[in-house]
Short mmCIF file of N, CA and C in Angstrom, two decimals:
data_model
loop_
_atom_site.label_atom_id
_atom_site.label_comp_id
_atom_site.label_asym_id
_atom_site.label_seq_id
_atom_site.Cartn_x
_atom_site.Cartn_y
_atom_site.Cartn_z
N UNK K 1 -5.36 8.82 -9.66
CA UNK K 1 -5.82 7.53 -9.17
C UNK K 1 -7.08 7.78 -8.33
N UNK K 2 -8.09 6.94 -8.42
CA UNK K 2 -9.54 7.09 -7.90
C UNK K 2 -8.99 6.78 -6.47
N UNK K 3 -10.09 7.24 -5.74
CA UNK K 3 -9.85 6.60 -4.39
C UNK K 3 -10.54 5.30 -4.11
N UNK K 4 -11.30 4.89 -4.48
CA UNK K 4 -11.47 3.43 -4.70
C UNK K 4 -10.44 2.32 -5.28
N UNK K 5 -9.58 2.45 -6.16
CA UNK K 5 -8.21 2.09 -6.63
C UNK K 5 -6.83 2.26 -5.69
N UNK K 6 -6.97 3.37 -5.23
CA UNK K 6 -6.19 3.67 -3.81
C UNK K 6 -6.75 2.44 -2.34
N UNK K 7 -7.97 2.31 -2.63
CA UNK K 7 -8.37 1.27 -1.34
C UNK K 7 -8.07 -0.06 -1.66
N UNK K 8 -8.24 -0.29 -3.11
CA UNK K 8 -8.02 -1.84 -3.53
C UNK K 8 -6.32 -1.95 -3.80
N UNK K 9 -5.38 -0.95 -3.60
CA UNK K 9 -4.51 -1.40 -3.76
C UNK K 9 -3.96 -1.61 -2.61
N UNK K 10 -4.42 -0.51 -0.97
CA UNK K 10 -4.21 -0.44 -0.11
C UNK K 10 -4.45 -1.52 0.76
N UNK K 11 -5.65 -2.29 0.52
CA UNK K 11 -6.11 -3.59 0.81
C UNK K 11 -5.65 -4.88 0.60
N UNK K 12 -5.09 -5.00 -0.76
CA UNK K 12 -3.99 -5.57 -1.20
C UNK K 12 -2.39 -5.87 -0.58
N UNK K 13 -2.06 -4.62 0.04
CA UNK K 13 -0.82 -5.03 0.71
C UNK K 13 -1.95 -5.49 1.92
N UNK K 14 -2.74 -5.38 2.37
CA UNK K 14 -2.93 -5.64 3.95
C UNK K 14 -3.16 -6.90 3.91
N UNK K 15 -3.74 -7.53 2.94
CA UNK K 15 -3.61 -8.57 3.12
C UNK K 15 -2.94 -9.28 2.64
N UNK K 16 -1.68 -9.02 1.72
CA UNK K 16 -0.77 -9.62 1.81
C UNK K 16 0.43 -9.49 2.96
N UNK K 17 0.11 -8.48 3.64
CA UNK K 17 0.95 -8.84 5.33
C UNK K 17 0.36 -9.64 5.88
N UNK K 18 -0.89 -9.57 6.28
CA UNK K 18 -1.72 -10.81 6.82
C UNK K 18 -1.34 -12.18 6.46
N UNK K 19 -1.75 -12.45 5.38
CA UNK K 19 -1.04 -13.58 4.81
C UNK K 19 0.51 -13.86 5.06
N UNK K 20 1.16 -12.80 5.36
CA UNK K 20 3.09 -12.99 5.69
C UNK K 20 2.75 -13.34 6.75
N UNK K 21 2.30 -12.86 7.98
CA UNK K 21 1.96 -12.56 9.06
C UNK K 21 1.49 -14.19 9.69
N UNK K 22 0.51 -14.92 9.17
CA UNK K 22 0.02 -16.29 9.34
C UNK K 22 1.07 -17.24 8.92
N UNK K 23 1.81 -16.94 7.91
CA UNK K 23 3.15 -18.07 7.26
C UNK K 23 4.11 -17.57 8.57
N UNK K 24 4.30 -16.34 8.93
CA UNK K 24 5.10 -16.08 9.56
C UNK K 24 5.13 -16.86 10.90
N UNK K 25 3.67 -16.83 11.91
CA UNK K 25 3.59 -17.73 13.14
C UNK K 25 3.74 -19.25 12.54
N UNK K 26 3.39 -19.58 11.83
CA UNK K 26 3.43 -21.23 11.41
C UNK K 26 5.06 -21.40 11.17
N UNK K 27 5.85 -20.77 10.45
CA UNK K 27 7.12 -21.12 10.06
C UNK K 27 7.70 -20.55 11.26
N UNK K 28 7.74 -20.05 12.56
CA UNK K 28 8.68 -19.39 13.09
C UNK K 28 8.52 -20.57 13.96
N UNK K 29 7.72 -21.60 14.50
CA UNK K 29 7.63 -22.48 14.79
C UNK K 29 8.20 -23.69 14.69
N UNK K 30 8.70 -23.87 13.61
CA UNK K 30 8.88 -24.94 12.78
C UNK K 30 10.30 -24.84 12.52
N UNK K 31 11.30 -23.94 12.91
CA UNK K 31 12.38 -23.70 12.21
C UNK K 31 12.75 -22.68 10.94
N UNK K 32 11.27 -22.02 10.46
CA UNK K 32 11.57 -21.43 9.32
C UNK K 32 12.00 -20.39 9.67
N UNK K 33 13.43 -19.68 8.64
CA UNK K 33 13.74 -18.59 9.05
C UNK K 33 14.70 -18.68 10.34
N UNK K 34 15.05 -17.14 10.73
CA UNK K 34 15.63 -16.67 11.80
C UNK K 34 15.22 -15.61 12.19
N UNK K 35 15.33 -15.63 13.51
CA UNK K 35 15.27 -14.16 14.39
C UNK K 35 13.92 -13.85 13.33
N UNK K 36 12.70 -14.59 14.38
CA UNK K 36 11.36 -14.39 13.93
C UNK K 36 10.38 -14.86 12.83
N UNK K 37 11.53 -15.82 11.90
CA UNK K 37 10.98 -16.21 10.94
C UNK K 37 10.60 -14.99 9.55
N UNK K 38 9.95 -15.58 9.08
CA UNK K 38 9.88 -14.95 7.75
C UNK K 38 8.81 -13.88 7.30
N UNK K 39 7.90 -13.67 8.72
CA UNK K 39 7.52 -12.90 8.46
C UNK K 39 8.08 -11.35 8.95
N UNK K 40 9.49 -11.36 9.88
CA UNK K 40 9.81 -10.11 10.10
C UNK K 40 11.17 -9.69 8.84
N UNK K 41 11.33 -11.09 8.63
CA UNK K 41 12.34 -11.15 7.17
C UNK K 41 11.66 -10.26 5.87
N UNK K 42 10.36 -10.57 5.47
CA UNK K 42 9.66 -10.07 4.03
C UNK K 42 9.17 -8.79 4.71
N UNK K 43 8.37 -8.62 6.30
CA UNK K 43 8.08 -7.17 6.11
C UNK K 43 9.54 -6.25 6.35
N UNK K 44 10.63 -6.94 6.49
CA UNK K 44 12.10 -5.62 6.23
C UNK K 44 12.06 -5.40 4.71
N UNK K 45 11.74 -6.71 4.20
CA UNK K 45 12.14 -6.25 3.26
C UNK K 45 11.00 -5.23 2.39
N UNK K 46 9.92 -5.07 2.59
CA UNK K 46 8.43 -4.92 2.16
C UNK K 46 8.79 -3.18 2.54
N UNK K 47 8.63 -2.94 3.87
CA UNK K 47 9.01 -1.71 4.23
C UNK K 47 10.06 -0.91 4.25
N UNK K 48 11.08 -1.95 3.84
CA UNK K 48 12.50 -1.12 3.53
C UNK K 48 12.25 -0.27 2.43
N UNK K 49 11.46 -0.01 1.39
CA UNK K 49 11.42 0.83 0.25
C UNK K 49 10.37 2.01 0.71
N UNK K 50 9.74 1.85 1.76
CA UNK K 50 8.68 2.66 2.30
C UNK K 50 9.11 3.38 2.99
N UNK K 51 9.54 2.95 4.07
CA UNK K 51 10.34 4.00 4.70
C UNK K 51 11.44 5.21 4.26
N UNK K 52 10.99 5.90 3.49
CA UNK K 52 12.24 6.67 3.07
C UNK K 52 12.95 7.69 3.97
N UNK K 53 12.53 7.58 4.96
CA UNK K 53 13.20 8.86 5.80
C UNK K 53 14.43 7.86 6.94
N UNK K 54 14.10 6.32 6.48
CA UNK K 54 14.98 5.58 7.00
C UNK K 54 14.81 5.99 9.11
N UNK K 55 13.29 5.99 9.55
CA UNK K 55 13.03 6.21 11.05
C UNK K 55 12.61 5.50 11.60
N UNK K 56 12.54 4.64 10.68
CA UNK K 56 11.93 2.55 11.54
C UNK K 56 10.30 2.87 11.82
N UNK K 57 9.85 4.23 11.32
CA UNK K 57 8.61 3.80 10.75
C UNK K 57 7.82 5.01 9.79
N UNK K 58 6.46 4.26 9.54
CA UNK K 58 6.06 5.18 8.60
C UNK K 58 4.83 5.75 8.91
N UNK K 59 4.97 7.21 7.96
CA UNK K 59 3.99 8.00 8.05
C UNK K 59 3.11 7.68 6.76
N UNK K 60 1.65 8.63 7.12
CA UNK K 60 1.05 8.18 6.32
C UNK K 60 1.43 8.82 5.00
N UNK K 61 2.23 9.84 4.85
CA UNK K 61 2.92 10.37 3.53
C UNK K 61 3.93 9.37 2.90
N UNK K 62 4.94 8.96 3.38
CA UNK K 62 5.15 7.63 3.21
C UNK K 62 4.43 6.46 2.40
N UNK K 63 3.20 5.88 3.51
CA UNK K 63 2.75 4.79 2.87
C UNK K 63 2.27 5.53 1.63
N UNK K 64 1.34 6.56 1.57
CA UNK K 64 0.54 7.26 0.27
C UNK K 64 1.43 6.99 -0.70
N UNK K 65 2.55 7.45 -0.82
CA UNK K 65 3.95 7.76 -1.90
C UNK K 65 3.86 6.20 -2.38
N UNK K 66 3.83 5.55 -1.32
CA UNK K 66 4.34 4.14 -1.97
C UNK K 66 3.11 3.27 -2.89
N UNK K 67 2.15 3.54 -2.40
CA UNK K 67 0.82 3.02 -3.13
C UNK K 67 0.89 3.82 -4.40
N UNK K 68 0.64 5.15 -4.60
CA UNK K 68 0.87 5.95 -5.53
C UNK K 68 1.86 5.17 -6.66
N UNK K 69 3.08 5.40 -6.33
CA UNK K 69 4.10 4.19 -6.92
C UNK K 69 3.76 3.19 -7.42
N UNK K 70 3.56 2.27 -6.93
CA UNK K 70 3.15 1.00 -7.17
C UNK K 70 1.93 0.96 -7.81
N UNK K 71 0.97 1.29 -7.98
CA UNK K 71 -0.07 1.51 -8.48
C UNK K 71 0.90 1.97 -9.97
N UNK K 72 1.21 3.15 -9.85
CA UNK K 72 1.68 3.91 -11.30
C UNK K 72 2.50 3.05 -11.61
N UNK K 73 3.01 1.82 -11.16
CA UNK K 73 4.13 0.55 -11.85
C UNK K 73 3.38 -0.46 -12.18
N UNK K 74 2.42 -0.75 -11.58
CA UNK K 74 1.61 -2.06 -12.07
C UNK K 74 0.32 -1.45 -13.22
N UNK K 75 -0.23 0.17 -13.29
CA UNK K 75 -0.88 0.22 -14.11
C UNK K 75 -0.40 0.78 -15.77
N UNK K 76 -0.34 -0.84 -16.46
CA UNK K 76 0.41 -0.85 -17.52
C UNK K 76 0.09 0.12 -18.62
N UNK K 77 -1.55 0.18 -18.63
CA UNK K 77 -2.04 0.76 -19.81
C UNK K 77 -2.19 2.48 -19.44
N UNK K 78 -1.98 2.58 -18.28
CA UNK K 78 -1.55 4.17 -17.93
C UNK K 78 -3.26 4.41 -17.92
N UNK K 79 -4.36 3.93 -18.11
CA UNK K 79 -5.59 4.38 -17.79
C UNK K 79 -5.97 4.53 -15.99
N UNK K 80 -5.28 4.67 -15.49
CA UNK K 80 -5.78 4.84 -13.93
C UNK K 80 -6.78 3.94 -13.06
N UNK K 81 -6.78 2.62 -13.51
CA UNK K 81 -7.54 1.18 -13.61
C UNK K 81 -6.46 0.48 -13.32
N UNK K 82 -6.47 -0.90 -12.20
CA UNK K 82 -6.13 -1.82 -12.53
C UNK K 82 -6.72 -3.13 -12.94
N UNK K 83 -6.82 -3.40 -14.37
CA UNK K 83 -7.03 -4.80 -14.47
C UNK K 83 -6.97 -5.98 -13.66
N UNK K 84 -7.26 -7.06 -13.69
CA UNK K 84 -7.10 -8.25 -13.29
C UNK K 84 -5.70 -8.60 -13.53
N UNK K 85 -5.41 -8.81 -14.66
CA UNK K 85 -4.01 -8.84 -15.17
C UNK K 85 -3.12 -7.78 -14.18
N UNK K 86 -3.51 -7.11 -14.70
CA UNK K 86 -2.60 -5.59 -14.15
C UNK K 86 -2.30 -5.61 -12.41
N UNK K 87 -2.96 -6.43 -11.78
CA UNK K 87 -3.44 -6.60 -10.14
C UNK K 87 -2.74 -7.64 -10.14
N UNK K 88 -2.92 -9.00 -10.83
CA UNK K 88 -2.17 -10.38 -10.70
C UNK K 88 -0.66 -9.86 -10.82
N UNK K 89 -0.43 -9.30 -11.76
CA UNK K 89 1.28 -8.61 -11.08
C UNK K 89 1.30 -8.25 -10.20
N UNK K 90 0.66 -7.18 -10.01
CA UNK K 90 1.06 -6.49 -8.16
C UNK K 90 1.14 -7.14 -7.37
N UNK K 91 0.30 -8.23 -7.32
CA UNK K 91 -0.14 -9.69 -6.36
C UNK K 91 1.47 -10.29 -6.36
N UNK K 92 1.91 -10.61 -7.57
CA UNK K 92 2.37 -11.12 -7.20
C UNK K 92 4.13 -10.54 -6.87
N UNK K 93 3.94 -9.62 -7.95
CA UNK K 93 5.18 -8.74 -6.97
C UNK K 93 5.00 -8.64 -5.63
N UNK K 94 3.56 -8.29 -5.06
CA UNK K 94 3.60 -8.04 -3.15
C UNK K 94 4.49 -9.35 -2.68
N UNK K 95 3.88 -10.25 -3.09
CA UNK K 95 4.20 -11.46 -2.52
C UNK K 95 5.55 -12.21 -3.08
N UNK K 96 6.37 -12.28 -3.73
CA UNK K 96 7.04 -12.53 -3.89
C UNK K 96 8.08 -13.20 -2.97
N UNK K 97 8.56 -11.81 -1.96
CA UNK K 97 9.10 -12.13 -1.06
C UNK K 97 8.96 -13.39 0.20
N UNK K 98 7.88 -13.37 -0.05
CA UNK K 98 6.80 -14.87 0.98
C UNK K 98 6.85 -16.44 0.04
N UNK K 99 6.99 -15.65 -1.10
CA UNK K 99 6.80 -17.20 -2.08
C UNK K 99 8.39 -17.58 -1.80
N UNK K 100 9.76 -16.77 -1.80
CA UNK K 100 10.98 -17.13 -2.40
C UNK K 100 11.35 -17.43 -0.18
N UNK K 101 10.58 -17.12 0.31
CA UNK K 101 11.46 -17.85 2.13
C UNK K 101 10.61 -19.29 2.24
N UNK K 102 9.62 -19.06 1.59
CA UNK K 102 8.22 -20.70 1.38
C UNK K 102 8.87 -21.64 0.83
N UNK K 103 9.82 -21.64 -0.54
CA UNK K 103 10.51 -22.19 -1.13
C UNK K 103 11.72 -22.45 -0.29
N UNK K 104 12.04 -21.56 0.07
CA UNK K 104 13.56 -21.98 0.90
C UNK K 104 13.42 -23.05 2.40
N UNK K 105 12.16 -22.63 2.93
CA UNK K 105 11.76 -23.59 4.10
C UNK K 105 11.50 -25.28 3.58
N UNK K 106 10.76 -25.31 2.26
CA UNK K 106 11.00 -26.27 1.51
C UNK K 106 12.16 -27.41 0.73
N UNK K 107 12.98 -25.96 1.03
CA UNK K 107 14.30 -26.24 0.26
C UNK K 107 15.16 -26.38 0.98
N UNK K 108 14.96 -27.73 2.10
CA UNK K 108 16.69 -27.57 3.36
C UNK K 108 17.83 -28.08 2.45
N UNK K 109 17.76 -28.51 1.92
CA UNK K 109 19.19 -29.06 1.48
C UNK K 109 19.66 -28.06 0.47
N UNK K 110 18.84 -26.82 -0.11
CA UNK K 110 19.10 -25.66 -0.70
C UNK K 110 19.73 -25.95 -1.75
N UNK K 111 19.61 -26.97 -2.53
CA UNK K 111 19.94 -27.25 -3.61
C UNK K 111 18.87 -26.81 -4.93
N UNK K 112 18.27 -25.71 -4.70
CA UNK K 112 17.32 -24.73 -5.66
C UNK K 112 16.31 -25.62 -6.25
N UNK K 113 15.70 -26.36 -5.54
CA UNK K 113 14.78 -27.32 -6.08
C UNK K 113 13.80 -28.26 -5.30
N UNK K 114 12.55 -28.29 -5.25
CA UNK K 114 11.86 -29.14 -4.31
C UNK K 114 11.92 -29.78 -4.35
N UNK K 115 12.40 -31.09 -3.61
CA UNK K 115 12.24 -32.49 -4.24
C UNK K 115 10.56 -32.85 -3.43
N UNK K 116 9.59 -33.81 -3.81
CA UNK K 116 8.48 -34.34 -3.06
C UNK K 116 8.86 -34.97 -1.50
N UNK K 117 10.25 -35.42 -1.78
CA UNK K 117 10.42 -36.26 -0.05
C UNK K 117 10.63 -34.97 0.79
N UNK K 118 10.85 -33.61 0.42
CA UNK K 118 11.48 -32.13 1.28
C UNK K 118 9.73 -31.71 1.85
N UNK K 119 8.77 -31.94 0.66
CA UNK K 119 7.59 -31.52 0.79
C UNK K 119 6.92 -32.85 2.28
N UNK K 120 6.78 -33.77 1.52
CA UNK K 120 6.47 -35.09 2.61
C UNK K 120 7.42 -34.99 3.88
N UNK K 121 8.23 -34.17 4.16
CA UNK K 121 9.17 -34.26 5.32
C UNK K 121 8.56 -32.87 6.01
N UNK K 122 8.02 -31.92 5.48
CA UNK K 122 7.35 -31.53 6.07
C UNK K 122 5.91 -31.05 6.49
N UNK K 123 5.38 -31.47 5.50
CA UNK K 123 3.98 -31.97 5.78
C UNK K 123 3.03 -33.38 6.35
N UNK K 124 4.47 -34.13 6.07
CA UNK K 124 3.82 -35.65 6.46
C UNK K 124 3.48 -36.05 8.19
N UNK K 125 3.52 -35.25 8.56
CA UNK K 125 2.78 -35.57 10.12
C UNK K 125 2.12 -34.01 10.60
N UNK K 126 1.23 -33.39 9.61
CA UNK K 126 1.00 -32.46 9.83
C UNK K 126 -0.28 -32.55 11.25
N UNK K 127 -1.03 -33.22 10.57
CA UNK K 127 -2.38 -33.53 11.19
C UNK K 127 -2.00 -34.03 12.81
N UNK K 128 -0.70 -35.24 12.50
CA UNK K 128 -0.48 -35.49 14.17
C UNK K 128 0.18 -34.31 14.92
N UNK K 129 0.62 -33.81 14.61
CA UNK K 129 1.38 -32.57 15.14
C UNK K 129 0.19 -31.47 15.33
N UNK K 130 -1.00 -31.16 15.17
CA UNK K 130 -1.91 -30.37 15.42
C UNK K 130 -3.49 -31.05 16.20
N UNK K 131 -3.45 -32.23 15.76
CA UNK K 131 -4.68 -33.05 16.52
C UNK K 131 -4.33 -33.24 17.76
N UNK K 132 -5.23 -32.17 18.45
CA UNK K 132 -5.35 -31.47 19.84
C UNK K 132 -5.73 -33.20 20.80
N UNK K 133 -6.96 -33.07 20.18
CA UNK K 133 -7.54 -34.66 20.38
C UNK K 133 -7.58 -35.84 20.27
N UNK K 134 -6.74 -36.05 19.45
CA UNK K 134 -6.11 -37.26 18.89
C UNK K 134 -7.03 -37.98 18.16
N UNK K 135 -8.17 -37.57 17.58
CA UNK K 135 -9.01 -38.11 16.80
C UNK K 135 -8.63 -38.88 15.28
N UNK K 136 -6.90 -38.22 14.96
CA UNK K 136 -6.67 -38.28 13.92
C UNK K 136 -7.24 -37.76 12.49
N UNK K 137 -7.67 -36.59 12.97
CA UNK K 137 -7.99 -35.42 12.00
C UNK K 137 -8.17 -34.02 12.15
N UNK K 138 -7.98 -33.19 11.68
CA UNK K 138 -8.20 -31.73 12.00
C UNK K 138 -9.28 -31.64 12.18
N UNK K 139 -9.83 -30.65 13.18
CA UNK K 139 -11.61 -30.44 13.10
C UNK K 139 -11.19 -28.87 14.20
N UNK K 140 -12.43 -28.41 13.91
CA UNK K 140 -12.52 -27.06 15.12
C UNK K 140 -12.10 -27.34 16.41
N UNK K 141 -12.91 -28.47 17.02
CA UNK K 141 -12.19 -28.95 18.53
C UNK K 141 -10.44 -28.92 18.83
N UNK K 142 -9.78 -28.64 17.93
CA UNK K 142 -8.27 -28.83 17.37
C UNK K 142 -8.01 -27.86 17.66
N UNK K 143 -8.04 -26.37 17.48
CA UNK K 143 -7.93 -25.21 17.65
C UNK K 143 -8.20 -24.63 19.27
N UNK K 144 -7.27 -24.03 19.21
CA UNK K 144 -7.08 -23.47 21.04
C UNK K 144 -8.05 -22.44 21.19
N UNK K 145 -8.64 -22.93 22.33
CA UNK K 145 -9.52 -21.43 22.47
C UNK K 145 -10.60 -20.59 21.18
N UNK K 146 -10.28 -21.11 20.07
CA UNK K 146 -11.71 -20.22 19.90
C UNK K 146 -12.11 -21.79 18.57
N UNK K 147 -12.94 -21.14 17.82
CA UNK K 147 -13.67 -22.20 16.87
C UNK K 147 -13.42 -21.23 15.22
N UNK K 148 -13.78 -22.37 14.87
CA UNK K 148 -12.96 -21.98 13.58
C UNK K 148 -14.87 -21.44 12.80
N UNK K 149 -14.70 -20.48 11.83
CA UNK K 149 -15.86 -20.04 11.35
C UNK K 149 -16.77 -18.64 11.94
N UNK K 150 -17.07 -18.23 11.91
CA UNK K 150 -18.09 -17.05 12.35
C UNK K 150 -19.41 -17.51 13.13
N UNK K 151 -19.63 -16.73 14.17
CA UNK K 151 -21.06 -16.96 14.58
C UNK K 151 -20.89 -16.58 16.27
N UNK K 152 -21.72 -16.66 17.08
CA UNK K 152 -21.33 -16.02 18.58
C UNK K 152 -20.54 -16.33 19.46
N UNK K 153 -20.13 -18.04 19.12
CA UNK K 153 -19.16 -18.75 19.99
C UNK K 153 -18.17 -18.31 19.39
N UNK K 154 -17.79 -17.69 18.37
CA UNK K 154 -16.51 -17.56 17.53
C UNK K 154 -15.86 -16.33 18.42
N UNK K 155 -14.51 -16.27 18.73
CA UNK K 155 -13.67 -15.29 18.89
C UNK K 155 -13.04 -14.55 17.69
N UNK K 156 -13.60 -14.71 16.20
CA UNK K 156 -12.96 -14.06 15.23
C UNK K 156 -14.13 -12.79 15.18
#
């Protein structure tokens, strides 16, 4: 495996923790989940296969093994490349675990199915529940402390 393929796959989980990581503060808020919500739920489950020495954490021999892996599972055609195709699996194997607690936060009555009123029940006062200002719309002024976008006033 190139080491450029090693970075794009490595990059790949990072930001699919990131992404757990942002569902995770929004849903732990809200009721989603337990004991932390869903993002300490998907990374047990994310790192439970990583960890093999079972020490509650990992080395970088460890993570290597596991990219290695995964890489050699998602690259179908065995050329040491991942496709687009070949990546949209990994994608979505990473994520999986984030799509199936997303669904379930969706899904209170857990009857394996979204209905639109589960979706409208919890999105339908999104905007009032975050309009800092009461302007009745999201805008940067909405956001605590820093501004949304890049540039010198930005804290990102």
């Amino acid at each position: 495996m190139s080491k450029s393929s090693t970075w794009i796959v490595a990059l790949g989980a990072l930001v699919a923790a990131a992404g757990i990581a942002v569902a995770g503060t929004a849903g732990a808020h809200s009721g989603f989940g337990h004991h932390g919500g869903p993002f300490r739920m998907v990374m047990h489950e994310m790192l439970g296969g990583i960890d093999t020495n079972n020490d509650h954490a990992l080395s970088q021999d460890e993570v290597n093994a596991a990219v290695a892996a995964r890489y050699s599972r998602f690259d179908a055609n065995k050329d040491g490349k991942l496709s687009l195709e070949e990546f949209q699996s990994l994608w979505s194997d990473l994520t999986r675990p984030l799509a199936v607690r997303a669904f379930q936060f969706l899904d209170p009555d857990g009857d394996a199915a979204v209905a639109r009123a589960e979706v409208d029940q919890r999105f339908g006062a999104l905007v009032a529940r975050f309009d800092r200002n009461n302007d009745g719309k999201l805008s940067p002024e909405d956001r605590p402390h820093r501004r949304w976008g890049r540039g010198p006033e930005s804290s990102e």
